[in-house]
Structure formats: C-alpha cells, structure tokens
Tab-separated table of C-alpha atoms in Angstrom:
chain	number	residue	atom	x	y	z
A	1	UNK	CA	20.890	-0.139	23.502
A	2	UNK	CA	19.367	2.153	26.151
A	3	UNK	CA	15.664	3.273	25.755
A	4	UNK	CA	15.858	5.109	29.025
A	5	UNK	CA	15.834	8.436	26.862
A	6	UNK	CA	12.585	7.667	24.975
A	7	UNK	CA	10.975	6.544	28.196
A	8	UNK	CA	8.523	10.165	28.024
A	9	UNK	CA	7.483	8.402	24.090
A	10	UNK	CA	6.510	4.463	25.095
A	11	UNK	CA	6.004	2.688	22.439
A	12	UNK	CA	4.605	-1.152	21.693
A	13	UNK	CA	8.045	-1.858	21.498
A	14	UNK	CA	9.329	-0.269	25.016
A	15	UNK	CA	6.586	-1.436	27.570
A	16	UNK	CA	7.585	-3.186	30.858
A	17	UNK	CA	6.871	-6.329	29.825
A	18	UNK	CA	8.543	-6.586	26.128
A	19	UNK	CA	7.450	-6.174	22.366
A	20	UNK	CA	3.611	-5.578	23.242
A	21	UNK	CA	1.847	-5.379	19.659
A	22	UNK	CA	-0.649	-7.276	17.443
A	23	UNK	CA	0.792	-10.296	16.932
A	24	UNK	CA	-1.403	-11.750	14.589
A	25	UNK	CA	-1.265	-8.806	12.439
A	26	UNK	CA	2.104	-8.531	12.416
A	27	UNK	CA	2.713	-12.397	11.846
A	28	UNK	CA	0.302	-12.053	8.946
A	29	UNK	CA	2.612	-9.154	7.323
A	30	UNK	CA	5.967	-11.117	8.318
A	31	UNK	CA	4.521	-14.456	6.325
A	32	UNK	CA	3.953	-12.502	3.104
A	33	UNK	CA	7.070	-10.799	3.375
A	34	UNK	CA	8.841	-14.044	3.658
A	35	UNK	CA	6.997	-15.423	1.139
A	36	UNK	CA	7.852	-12.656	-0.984
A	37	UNK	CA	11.747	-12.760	-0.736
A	38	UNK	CA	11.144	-16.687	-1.508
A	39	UNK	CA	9.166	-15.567	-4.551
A	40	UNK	CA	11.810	-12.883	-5.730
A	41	UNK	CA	14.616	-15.176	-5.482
A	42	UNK	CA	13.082	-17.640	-7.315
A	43	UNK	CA	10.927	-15.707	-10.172
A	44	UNK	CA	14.110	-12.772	-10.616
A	45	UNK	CA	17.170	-15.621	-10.537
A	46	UNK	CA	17.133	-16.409	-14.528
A	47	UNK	CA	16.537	-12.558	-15.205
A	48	UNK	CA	19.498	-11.447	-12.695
A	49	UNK	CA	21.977	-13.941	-14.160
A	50	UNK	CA	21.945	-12.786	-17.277
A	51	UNK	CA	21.894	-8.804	-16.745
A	52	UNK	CA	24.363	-8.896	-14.127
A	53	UNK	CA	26.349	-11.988	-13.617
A	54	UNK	CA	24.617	-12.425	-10.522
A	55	UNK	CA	21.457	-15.128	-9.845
A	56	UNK	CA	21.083	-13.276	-6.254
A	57	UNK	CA	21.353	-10.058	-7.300
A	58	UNK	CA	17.717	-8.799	-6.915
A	59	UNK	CA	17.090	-11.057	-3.823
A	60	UNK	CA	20.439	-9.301	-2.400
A	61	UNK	CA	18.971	-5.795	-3.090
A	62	UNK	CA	15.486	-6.660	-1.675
A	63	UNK	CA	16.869	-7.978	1.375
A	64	UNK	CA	18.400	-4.640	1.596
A	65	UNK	CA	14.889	-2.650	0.969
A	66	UNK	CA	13.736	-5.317	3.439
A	67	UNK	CA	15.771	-4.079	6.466
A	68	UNK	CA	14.861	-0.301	5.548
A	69	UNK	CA	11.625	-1.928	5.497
A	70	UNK	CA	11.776	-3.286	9.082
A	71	UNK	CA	13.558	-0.108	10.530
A	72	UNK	CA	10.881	1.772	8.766
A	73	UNK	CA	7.944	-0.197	10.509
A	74	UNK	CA	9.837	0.313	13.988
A	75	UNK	CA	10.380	4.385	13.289
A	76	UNK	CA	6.565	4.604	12.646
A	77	UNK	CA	5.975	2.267	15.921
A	78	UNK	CA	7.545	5.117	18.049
A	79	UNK	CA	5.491	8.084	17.092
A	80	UNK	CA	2.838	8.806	18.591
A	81	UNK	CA	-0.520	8.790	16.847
A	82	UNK	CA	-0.669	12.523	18.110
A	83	UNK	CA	2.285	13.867	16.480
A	84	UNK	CA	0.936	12.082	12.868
A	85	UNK	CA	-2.672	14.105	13.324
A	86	UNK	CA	-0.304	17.722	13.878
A	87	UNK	CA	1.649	17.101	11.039
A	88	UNK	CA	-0.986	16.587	8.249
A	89	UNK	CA	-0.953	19.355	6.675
A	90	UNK	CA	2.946	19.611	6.117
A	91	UNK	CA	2.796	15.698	5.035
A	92	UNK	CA	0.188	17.181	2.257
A	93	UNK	CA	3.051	20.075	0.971
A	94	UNK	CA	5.079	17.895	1.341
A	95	UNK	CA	3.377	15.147	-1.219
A	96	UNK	CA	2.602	17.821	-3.845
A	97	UNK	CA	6.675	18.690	-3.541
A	98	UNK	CA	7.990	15.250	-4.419
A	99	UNK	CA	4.829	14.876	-7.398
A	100	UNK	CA	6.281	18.123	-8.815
A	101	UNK	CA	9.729	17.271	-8.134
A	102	UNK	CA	9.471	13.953	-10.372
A	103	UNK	CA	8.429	15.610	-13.620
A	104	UNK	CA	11.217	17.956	-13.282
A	105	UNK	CA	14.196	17.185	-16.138
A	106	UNK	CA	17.416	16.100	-14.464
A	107	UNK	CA	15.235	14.611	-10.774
A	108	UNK	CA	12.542	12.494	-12.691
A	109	UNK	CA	14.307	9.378	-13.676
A	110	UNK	CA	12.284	7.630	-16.818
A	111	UNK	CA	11.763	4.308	-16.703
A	112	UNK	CA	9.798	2.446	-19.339
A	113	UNK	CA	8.156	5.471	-20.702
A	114	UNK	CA	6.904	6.601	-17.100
A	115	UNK	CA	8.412	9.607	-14.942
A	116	UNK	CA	7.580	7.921	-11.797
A	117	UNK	CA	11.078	7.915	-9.985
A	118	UNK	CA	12.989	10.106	-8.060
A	119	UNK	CA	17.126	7.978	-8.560
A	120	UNK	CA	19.401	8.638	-5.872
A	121	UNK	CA	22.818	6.776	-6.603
A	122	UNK	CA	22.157	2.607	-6.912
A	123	UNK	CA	18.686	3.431	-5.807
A	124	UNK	CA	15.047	5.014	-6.732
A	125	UNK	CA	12.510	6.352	-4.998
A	126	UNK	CA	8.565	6.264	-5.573
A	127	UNK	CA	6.824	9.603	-4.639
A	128	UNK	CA	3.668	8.095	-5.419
A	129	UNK	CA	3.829	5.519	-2.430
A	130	UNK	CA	4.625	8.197	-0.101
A	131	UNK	CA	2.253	10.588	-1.431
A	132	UNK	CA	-0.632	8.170	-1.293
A	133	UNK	CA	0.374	7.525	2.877
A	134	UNK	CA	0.481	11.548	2.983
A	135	UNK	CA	-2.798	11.845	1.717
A	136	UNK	CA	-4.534	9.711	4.096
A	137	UNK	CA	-3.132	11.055	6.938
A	138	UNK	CA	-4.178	14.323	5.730
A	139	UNK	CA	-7.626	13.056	4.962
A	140	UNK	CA	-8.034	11.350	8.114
A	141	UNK	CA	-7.286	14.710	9.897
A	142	UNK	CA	-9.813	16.957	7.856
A	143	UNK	CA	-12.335	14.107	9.007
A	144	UNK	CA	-12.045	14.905	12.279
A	145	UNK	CA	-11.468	18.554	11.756
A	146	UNK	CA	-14.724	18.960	10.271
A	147	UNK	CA	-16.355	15.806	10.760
A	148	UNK	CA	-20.156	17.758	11.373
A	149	UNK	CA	-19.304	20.050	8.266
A	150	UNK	CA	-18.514	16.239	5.998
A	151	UNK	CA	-21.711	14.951	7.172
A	152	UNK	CA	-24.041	17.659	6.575
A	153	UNK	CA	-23.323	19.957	4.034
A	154	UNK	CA	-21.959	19.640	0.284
A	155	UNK	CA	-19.511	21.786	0.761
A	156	UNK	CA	-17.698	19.735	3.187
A	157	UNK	CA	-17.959	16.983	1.033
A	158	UNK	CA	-16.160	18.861	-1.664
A	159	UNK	CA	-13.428	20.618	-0.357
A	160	UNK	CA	-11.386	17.445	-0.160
A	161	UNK	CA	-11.582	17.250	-3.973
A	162	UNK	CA	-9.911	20.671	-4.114
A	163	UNK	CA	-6.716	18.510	-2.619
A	164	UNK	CA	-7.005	15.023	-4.279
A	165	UNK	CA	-7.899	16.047	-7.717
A	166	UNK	CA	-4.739	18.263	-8.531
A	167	UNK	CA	-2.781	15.348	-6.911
A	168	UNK	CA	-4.363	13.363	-9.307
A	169	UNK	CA	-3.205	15.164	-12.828
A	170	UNK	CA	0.033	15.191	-11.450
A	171	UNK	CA	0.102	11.209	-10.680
A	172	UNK	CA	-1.439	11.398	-14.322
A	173	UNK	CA	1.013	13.246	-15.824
A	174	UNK	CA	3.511	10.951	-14.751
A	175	UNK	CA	1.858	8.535	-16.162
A	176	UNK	CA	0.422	6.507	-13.036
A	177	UNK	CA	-2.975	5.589	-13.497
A	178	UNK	CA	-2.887	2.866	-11.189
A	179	UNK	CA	-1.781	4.942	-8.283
A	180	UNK	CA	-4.657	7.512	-8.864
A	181	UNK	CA	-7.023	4.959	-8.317
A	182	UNK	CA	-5.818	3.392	-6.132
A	183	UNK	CA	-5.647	7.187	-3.668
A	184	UNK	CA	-9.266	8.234	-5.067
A	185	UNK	CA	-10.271	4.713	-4.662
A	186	UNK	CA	-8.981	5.154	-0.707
A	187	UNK	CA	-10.281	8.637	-0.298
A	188	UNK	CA	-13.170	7.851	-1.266
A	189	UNK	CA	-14.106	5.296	1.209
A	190	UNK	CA	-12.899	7.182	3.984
A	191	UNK	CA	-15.122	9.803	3.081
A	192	UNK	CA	-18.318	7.447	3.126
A	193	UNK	CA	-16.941	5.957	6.317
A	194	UNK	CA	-16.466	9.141	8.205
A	195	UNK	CA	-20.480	9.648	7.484
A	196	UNK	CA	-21.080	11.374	3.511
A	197	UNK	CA	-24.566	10.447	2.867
A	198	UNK	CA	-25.501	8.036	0.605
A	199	UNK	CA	-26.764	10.952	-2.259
A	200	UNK	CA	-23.513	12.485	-2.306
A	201	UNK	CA	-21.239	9.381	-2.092
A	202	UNK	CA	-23.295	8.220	-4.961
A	203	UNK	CA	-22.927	11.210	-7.404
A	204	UNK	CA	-19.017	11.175	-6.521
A	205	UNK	CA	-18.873	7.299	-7.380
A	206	UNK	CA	-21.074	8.611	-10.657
A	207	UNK	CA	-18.278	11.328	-11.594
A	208	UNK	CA	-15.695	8.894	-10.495
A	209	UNK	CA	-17.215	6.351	-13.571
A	210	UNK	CA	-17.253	9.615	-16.250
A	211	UNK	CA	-14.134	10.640	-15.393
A	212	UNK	CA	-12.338	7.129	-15.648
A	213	UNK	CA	-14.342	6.498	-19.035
A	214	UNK	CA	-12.717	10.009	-20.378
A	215	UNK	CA	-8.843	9.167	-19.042
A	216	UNK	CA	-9.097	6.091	-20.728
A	217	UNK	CA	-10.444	7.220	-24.022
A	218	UNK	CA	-8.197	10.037	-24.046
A	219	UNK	CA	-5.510	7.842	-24.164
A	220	UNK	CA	-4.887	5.649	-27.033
A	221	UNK	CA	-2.775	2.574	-25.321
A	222	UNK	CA	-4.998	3.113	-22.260
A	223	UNK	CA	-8.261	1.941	-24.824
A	224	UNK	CA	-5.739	-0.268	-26.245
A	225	UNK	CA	-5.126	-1.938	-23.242
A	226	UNK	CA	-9.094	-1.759	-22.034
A	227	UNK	CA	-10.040	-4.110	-25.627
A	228	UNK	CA	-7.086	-6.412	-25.601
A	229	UNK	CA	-7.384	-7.386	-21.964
A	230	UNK	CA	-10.989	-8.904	-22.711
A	231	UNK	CA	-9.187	-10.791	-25.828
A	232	UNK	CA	-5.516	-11.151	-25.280
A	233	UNK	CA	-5.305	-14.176	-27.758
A	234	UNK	CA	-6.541	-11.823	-30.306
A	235	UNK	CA	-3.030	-10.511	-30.260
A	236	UNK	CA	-1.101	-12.532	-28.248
A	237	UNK	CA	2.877	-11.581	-29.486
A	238	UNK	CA	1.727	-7.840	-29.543
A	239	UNK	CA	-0.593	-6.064	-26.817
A	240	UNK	CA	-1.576	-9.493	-25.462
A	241	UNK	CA	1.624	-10.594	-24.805
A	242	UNK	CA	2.333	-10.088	-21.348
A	243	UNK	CA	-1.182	-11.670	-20.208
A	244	UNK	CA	-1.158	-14.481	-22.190
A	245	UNK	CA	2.138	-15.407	-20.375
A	246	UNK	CA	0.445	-14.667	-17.347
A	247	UNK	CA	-2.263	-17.075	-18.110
A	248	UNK	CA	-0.090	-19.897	-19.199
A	249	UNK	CA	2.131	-19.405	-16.065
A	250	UNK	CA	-1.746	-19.942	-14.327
A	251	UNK	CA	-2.411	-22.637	-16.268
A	252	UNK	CA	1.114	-24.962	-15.953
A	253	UNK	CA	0.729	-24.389	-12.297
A	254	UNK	CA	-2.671	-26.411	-11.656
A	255	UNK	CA	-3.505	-27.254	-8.372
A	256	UNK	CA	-0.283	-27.868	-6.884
A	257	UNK	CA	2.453	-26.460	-8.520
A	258	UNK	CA	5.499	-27.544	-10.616
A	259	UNK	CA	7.649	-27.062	-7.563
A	260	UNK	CA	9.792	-24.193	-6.157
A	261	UNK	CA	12.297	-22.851	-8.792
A	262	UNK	CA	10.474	-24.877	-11.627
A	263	UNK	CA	8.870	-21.748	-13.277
A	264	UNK	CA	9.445	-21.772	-17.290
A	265	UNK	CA	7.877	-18.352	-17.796
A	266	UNK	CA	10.111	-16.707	-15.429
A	267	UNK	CA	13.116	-17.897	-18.086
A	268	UNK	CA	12.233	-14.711	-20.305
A	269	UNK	CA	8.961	-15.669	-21.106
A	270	UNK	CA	6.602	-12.827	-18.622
A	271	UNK	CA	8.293	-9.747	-18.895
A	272	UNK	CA	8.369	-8.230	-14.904
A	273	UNK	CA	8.394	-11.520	-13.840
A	274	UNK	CA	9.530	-10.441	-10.499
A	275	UNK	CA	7.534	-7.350	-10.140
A	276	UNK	CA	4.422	-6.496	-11.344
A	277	UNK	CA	3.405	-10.449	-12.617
A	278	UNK	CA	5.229	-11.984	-9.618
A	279	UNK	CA	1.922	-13.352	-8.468
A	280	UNK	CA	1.874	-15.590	-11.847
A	281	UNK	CA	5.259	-17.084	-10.881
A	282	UNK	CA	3.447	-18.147	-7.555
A	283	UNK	CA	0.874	-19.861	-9.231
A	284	UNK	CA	2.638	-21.708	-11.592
A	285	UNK	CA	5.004	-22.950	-9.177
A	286	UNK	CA	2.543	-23.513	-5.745
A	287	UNK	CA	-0.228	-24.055	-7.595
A	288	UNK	CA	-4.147	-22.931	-7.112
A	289	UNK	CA	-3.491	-24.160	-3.625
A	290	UNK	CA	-0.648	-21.937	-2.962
A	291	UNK	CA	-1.876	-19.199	-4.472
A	292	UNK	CA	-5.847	-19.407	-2.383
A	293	UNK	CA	-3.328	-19.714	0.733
A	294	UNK	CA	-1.440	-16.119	-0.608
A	295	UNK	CA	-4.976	-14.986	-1.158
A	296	UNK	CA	-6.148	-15.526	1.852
A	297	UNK	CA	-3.409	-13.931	3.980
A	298	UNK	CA	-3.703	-11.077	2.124
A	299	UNK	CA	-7.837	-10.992	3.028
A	300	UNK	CA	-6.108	-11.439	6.991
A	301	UNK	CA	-4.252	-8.601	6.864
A	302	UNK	CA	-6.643	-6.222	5.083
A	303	UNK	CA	-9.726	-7.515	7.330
A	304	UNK	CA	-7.307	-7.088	10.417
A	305	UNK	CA	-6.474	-3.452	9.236
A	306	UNK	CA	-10.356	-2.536	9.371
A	307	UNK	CA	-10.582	-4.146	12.818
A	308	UNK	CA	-7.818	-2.331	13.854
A	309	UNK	CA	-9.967	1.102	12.720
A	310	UNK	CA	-12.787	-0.533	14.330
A	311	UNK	CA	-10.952	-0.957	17.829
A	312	UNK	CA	-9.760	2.835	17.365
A	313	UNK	CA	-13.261	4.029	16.575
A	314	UNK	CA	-14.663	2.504	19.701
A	315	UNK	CA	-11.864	4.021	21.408
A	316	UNK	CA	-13.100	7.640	20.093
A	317	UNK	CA	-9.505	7.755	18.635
A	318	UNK	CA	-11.443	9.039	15.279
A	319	UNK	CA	-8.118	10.502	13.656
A	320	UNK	CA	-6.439	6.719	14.108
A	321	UNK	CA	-9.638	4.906	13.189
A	322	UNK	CA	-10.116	7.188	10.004
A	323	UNK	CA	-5.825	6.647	9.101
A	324	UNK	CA	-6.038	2.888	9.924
A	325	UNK	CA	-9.384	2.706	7.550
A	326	UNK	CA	-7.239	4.839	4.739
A	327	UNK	CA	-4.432	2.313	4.624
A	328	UNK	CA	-6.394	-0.717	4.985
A	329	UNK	CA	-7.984	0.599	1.935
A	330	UNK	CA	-4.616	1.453	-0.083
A	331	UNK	CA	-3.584	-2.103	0.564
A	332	UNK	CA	-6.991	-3.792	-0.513
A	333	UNK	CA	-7.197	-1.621	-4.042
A	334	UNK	CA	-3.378	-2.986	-4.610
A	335	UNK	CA	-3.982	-6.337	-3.957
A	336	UNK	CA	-7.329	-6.278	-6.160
A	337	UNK	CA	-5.954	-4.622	-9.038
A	338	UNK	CA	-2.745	-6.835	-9.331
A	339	UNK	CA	-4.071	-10.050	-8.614
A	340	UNK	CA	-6.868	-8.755	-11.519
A	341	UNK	CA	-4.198	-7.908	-13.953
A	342	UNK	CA	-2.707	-10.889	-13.052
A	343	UNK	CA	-5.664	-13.309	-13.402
A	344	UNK	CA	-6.931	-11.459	-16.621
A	345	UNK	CA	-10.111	-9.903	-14.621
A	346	UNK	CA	-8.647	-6.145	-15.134
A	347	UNK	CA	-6.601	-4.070	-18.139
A	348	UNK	CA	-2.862	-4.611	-17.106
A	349	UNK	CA	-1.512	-1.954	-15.082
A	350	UNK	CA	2.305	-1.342	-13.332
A	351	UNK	CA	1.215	-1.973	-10.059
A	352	UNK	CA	3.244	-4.016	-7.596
A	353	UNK	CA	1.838	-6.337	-4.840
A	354	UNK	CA	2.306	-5.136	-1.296
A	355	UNK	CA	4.889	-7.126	0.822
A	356	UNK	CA	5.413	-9.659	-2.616
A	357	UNK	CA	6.417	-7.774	-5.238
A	358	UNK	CA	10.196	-6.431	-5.855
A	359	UNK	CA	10.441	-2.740	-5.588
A	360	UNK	CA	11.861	-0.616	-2.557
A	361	UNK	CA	9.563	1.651	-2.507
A	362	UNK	CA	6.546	-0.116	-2.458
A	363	UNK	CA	8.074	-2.471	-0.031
A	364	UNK	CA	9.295	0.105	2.576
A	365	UNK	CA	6.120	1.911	2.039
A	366	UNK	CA	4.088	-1.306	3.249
A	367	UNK	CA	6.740	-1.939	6.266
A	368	UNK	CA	5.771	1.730	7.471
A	369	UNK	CA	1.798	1.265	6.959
A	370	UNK	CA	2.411	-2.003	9.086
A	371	UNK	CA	4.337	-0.076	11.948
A	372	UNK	CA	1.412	3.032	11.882
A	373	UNK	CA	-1.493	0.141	12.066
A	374	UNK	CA	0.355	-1.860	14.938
A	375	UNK	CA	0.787	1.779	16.748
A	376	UNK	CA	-3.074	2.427	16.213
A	377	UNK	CA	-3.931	-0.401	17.706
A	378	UNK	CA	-1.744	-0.261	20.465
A	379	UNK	CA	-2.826	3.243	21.547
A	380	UNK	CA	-6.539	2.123	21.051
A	381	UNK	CA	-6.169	-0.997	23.331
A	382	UNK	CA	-3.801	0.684	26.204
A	383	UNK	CA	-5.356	4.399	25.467
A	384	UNK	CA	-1.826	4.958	25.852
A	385	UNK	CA	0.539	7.210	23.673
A	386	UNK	CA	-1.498	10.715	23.350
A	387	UNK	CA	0.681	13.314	24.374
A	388	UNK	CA	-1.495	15.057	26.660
A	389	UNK	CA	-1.082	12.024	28.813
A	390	UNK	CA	1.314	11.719	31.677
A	391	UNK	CA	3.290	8.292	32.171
A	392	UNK	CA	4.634	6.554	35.037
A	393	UNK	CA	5.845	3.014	35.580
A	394	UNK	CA	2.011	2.023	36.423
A	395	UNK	CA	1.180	2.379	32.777
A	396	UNK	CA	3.352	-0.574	31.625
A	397	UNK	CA	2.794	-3.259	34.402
A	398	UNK	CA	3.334	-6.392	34.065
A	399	UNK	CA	-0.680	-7.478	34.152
A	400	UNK	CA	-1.578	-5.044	31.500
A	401	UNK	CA	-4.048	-7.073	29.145
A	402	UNK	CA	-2.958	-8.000	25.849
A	403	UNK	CA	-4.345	-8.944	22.440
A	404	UNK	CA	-7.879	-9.631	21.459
C-alpha cells in the first residue's frame, strides 16, 4: 500500500524508520487482548454449542470485533491530536444523538430488560461506549478552553454539569447505571486534575454520594441488589445466584487453576460466563496466580495511560494530557467495578472488562482508546503531529529518539 498520500498527516505508524509507538503500552494491551480471545473461547465454548451448533461461534465473532478492533486503533493512530480538540463539540451532539436514538421504539434493541443497543443486521452497537469517549474529549477541550475560569470560579466548575448530568438520565433511562458512573466517575477526576480546588471537588464528591444513595433507593432491584451482594448465600438460587457462582468458580480455582478448558461453572452454571463474569472463568481455571498476573497488567496499562498524560502535560499538550487522563480513568473505573462484582466487593452490575470481556462494542471501543493514547504519546515525545506544523523528511530521521 502507498502512504505517499498521507505523507502531509505522519503518523506513529508512517515515520522513516517504521512503526514508531509505545511499545510497552501497546504490548501490555495486545497481552490482554490475547488473553481475552483465549478466555472467550474457552469460558463461551459449552454456551455456543448448545445455542448454535457451533463451540467457536462466539470466539469466531470476537475475532471479527477484534480486527474492527485493530483497524479501529490504527484509524485513531492517524489523526492528529489537533483535529480531536476541533471536533469536540460535534463529538458531544453527536453522543446525546445516539443516547436519544437508543430509547427510540423500532432503533433501541432490548436486551435483558435494558435499551442499551443500537442492532444493525448480525450485529449491535453500544452508544454508551462511544458516548463515554465523546465526553472526554469534550471535557478535555472545555479544560483547556477555560482552564483559568475551572480553577477559580464556581461557575466554571459547574457548567460542565449542565453537559454530563442530562447525559446521565439518559444512560439512566436506559437502564445503565454502570456506565454513568463510570463517565461521572471519569469527569470527575479530570476536573480535579485540570486544577478544581479541593472545596469544590469535595462538595461535588458529597452530591455525587446523595445522589447515588437516591438512584439506588429509587429503584427497587437496584436496593435489592445493594443487600444481597453483602449476603448472597442468604439467597443463593434467587438474587444471589449469579455471585455465588462467581465465588465458587473463585474458590475451585485456588492458586493454580484446574487447567485451561477445565471450568465447570462455565457448563451453565454462571450465567454471562463469557461476558460480564468472564474474569471468574479465569480464576477458576489459572488460578489466584493467573488471575494477580491479569491484575497486574491491567494496573500496567492504566498506570502507563497516566504517564502517557503526564509526558503530554510536560509537553504543554494540555488538551492530550487532559484526553489521555479521561481514558485512563474510563478504563480504571471498568476494571474496578468488574473485578468487584466479580470478587463480591461491589453490587453486581452489566459491565464488561476492557480488552477481556466478549462484546464488540466494548472491545472496539478499547482498541480506539489504545490507538488515541499511543498517538498522545507520540505527539508528546516527537512534538510532532499539530497541524500548524510544517513537515519535511528531517522530522522522521533515522536517529530520532525513541521510547522512555
């Protein structure tokens, strides 16, 4: 294929001297999502056989979502930080237009009691993973907008909330509690890193508290779900069901494992075995040890994610440090709130793991975070890609220093 046309856009992936990104990043996000397909093949094979004749069929479909995944990552790779910042605000429309669009009759697909998909032929899509990206790039361009307005007055502390709260009822109305907190959850500590004081980060994690309190009481199986996570034995073939098989899968597993493909509660036992409780097929089949090890690649990439804001701060690329702090964040409240559910530790919630879990949205989602963090960090350590820059060969020699 010839580049030659996109020379006036480089990229980390059309430099002089090759593929120029983070490579430990990216071999971070490449190990879980290899560990994942092993995962989904195993944990969805009994499941698939029976639905569909099939024992591959969901690993087929995710290798599929994989490759959208990986063209995904490479699409975001190209586009310059620049061109992200400009189109905030249309991202933003463009997030309320798919939230609306989803609890329209006839676009909304239900599953499970939830309008929370969008079906398009064999396939469905997820606003709520693109509208959480949306929102963060939005976010991270109102931070830099009015950065002195954020950091001194109330009023820029507020107007944010004027955005994220009617995105919230209509992630609510869905229902998709676990997305909402997850966005607030993100929002909320790009605000304090992009300089709210202490006083009025405080009161907004003290409204944040009163306001989760009242969504769960207002809810019946939301309380339900609060008082039989603490207790699941209590009612363990009714609302406890689906953690107590989570826990068992936990405890067979011990410290090594029963072996890949040896899971009994994958065999119709843990309902979403492949999805949501995917991480409880892990453990009962690697074991405490493999499950630490999943852990702590998931800590790499997340801790990398903030370093890669870091690197972009220092740079004074504050729209890219800001956007590469909002998706670290969306990552880390996923991870914590399904390995929670998983472990017992939080009220269960349909929330996949990122990179693990089986769901294309979620999946190509996470492909195109990885591609925007591997472009922020390029730009940051080249100070390459603005578009008020002018290229020439120079800018891609051979000696240009790389990784750190």
């Amino acid at each position: 294929m010839n580049f030659n046309i996109l020379k006036p856009y480089p990229s980390p992936i059309i430099t002089g001297r090759g593929i120029d990104v983070d490579f430990p990043m990216l071999a971070g996000c490449l190990a879980l999502l290899g560990l994942g397909l092993v995962m989904i093949t195993s944990a969805s094979s009994e499941v698939a056989a029976v639905q569909s004749g099939n024992a591959l069929y969901h690993m087929i479909r995710h290798l599929i979502y994989l490759a959208i995944g990986v063209g995904a990552c490479i699409a975001t790779m190209m586009v310059p930080i620049a061109t992200w910042q400009r189109m905030g605000f249309m991202m933003l429309v463009g997030a309320f237009g798919l939230l609306v669009m989803v609890l329209l009759p006839g676009i909304g697909r239900e599953v499970n009691g939830s309008m929370r998909w969008i079906g398009f032929s064999f396939f469905n899509v997820q606003p709520s993973e693109i509208a959480k990206v949306f929102v963060v790039i939005y976010l991270a361009g109102y931070l830099v907008r009015r950065q002195k307005e954020v950091r001194e007055s109330w009023m820029g502390f507020f107007k944010p909330f004027v955005v994220l709260l009617p995105m919230a009822g209509l992630l609510l109305m869905e229902p998709d509690f676990g997305a909402t907190v997850v966005m607030m959850g993100a929002a909320a500590a790009m605000l304090f890193l992009g300089g709210v004081g202490l006083l009025r980060f405080g009161l907004m994690v003290l409204l944040a508290v009163v306001a989760v309190v009242v969504l769960i009481k207002a809810q019946p199986y939301r309380m339900a779900r609060l008082t039989t996570f603490t207790d699941p034995w209590a009612d363990q073939f009714g609302s406890g069901y689906q953690l107590t098989q989570a826990l068992i899968a936990f405890g067979r597993g011990e410290w090594l494992g029963v072996g890949l493909g040896n899971s009994v509660q994958k065999q119709f036992y843990l309902p979403e075995a492949h999805t949501d409780f995917v991480f409880s097929v892990l453990a009962e089949e690697l074991g405490a040890v493999g499950s630490l090890c999943t852990v702590a690649l998931f800590v790499f990439v997340s801790v990398r994610a903030m370093y890669i804001g870091l690197w972009a701060e220092k740079a004074k690329q504050f729209f890219a440090a800001y956007m590469a702090y909002g998706l670290a964040f969306l990552w880390i409240g996923q991870f914590l709130i399904n390995i929670g559910v998983n472990v017992g530790l939080l009220p269960t919630k349909g929330l996949t793991l990122p990179f693990l879990s089986y769901g294309g949205s979620s999946l190509v989602i996470c492909c195109a975070c990885l591609g925007l963090l591997l472009r922020i960090e390029w730009e940051s350590r080249t100070h390459l890609g603005s578009e008020e820059m002018e290229f020439d060969e120079s800018d891609f020699a051979e000696d240009t220093p790389h990784g750190r």
